[in-house]
Short mmCIF file of C-alpha atoms in Angstrom, two decimals:
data_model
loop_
_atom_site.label_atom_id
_atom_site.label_comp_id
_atom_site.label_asym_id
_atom_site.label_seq_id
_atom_site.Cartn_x
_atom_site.Cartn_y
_atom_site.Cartn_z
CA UNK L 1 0.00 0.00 0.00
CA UNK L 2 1.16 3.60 -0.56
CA UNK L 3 2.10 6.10 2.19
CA UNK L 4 -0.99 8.27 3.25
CA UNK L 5 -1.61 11.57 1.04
CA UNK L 6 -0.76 15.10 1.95
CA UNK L 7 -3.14 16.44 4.35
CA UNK L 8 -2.27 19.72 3.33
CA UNK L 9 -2.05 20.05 -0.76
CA UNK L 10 -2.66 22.66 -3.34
CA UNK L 11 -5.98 22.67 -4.66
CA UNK L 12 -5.83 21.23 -8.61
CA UNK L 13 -5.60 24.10 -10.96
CA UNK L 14 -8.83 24.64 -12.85
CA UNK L 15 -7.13 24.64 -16.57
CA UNK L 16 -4.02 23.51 -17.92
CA UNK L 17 -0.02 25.30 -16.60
CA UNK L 18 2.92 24.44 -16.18
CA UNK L 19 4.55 24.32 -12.39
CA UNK L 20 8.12 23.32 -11.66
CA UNK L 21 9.50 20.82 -8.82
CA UNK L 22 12.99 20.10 -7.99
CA UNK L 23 13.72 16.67 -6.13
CA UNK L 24 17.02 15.01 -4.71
CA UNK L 25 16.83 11.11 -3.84
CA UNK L 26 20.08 9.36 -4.63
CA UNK L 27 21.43 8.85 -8.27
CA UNK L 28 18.92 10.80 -10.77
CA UNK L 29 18.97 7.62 -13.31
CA UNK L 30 16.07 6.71 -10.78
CA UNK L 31 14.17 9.99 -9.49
CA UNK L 32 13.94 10.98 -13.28
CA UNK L 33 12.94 7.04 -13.83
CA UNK L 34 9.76 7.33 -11.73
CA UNK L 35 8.88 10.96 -12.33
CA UNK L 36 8.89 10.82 -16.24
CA UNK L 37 5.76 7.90 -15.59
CA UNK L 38 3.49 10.50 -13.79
CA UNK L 39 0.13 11.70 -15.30
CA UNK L 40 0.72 15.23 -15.67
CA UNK L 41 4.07 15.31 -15.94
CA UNK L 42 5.08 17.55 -18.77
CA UNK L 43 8.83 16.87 -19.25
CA UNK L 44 11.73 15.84 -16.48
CA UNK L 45 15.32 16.82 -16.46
CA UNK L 46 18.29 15.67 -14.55
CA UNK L 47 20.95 18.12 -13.30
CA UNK L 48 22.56 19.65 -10.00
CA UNK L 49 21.04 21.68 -7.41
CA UNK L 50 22.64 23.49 -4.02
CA UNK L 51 25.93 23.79 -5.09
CA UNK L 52 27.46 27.00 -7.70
CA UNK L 53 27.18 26.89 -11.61
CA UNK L 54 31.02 26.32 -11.75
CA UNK L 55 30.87 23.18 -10.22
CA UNK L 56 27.91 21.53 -11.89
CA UNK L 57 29.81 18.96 -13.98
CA UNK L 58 29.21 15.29 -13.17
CA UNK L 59 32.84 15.13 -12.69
CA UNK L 60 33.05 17.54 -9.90
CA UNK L 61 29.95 16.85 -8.13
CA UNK L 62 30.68 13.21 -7.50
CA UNK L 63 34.19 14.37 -5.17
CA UNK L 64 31.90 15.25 -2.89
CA UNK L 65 33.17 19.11 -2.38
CA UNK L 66 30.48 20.75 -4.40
CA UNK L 67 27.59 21.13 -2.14
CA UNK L 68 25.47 19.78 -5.41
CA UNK L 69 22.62 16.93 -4.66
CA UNK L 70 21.83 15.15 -8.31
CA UNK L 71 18.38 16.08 -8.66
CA UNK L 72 15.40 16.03 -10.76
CA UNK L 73 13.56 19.20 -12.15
CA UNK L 74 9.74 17.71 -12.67
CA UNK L 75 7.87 20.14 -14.68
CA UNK L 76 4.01 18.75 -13.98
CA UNK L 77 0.26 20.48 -14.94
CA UNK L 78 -0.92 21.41 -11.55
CA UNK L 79 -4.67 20.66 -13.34
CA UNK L 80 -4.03 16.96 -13.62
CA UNK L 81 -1.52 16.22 -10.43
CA UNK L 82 -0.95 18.09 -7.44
CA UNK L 83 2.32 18.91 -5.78
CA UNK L 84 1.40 17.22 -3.14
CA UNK L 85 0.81 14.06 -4.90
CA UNK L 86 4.11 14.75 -6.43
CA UNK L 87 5.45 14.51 -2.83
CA UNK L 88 3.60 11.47 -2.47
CA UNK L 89 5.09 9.31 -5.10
CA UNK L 90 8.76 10.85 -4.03
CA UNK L 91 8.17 9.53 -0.56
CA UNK L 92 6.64 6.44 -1.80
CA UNK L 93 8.43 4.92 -4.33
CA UNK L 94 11.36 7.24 -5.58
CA UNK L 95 13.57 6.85 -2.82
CA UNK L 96 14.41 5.93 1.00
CA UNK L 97 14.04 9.60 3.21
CA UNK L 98 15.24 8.01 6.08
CA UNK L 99 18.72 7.40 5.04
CA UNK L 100 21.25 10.30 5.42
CA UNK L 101 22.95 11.36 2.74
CA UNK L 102 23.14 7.95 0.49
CA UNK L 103 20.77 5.90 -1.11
CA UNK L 104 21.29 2.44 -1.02
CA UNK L 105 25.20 2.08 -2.65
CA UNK L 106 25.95 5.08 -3.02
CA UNK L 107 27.35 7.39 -0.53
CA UNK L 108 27.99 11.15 -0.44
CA UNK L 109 25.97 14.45 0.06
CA UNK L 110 25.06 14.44 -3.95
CA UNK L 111 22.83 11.62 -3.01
CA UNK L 112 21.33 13.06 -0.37
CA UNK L 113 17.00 13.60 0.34
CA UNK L 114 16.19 17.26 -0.43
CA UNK L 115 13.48 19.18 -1.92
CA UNK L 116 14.45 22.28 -3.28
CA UNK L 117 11.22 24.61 -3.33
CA UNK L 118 10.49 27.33 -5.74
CA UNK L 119 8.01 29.02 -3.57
CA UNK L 120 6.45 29.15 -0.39
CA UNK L 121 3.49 27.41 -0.99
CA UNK L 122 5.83 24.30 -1.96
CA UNK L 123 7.40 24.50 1.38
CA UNK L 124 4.31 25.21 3.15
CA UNK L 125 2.83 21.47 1.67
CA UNK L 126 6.56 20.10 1.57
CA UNK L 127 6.96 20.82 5.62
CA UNK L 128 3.57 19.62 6.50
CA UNK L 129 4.16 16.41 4.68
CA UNK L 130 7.16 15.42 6.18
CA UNK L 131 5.60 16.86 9.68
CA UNK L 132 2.23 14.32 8.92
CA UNK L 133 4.36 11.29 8.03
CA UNK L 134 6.87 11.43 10.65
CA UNK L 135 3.90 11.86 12.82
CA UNK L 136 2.45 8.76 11.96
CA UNK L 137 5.86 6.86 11.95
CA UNK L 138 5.09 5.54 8.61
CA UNK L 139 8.98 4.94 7.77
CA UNK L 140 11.19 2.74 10.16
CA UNK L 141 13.22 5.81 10.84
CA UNK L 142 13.00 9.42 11.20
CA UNK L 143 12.83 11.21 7.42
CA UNK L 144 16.05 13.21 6.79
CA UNK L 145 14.97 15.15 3.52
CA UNK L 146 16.71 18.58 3.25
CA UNK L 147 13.42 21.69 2.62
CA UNK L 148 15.24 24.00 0.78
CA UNK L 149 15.17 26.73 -1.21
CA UNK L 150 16.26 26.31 -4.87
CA UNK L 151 18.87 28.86 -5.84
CA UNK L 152 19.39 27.22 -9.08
CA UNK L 153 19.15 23.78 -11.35
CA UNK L 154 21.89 23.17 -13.81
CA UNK L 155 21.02 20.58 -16.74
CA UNK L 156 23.70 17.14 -16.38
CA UNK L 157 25.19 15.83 -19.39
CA UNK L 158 23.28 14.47 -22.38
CA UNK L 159 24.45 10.93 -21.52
CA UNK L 160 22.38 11.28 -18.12
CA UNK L 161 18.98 12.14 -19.29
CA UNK L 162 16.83 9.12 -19.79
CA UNK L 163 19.92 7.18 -18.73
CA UNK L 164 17.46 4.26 -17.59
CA UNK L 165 15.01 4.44 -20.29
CA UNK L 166 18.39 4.19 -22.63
CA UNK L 167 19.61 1.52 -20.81
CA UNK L 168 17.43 -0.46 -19.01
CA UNK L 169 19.65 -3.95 -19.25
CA UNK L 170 22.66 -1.81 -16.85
CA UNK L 171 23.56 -3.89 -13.40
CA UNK L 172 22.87 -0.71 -11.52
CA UNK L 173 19.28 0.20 -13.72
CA UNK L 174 18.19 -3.24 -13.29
CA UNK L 175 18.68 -3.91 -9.65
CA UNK L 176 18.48 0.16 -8.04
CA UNK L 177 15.59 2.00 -10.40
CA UNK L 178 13.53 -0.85 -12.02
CA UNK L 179 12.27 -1.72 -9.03
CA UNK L 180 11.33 1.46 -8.53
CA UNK L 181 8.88 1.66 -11.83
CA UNK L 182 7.39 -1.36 -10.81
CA UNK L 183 6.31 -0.07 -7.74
CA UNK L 184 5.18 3.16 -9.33
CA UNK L 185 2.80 0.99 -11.48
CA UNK L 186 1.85 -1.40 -8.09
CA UNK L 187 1.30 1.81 -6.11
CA UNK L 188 -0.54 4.00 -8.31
CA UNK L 189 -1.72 2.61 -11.13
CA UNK L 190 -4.14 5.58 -12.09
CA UNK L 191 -0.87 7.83 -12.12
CA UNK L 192 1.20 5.59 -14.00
CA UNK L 193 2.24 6.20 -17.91
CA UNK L 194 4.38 4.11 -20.10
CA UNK L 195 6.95 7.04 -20.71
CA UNK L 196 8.63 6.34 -24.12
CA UNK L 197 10.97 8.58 -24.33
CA UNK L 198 10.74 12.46 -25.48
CA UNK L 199 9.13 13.36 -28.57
#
């Protein structure tokens, strides 16, 4: 069964926009994996957050001295899925909040849980969320995830967008993110898409 939903959520829009989300949870191959299979998500890109535009090469970021997280910018239409739904799946299915600064093998502070918000009503629903599920101790730990502002996104490399749709027979796709769309589809099947690719 999926966690609980957000008790406090943005109403759904009453017509069609465009609304931007920024989420950290371990390598991006996976976050981007899950997010680019949710109804009323408009496009996905992986890239670097909390660190300075100098430093946002895959190279750098992985030493560890950046201050970057590898993150996901999810741009979704707030008429057909909420932010808080977004939330919801990122809690769910995209990652582990509980553990600090990894997920599963790998290690660091560029893997670390962290929602970067764009406004306050993100980190109004974002704070809540994490308040309501803690709450309720529905994770064997306490959740870790980093609410913070987002100062800035910088796009990775080609070769890391859609890395797992690209390459779906990798060791690391096939035992760390796979998982992760099945449980998408388990979880919430009327949210679920069979993302393609990019037109």
């Amino acid at each position: 069964m999926p966690i609980p939903p957000a008790k406090v959520d943005a109403s759904p829009a009453t017509s069609p926009g465009k609304q931007t989300a920024v989420f950290a949870g371990g390598c991006f191959w996976g976050t981007q994996a899950v997010f680019e299979r949710v109804k009323g998500v408009l496009n996905t890109t992986v890239g670097y957050s909390g660190g300075s535009a100098g430093t946002a090469t895959y190279d750098q970021v992985v030493t560890e001295r950046t201050g970057h997280a590898e993150s996901v910018q999810v741009v979704f239409d707030p008429s057909q899925i909420t932010y808080g739904q977004l939330l919801r799946i990122f809690f769910s299915v995209a990652h582990d909040p509980t553990q600090l600064n990894r997920q599963g093998p790998d290690v660091g502070t560029s893997y670390r849980s962290a929602i970067f918000y764009s406004n306050e009503e993100q980190k109004r629903i974002a704070v809540a969320y994490i308040a309501q599920l803690d709450a309720a101790n529905v994770f064997h730990g306490h959740i870790v995830t980093e609410v913070t502002p987002l100062k800035a996104f910088y796009r990775a490399e080609d070769y890391h967008q859609d890395f797992a749709l690209k390459n779906p027979n990798n060791n690391y796709i096939t035992i760390c993110d796979l998982p992760k769309i099945a449980a998408l589809k388990q979880q919430f099947p009327e949210l679920f898409v069979d993302y393609k690719g990019k037109k």
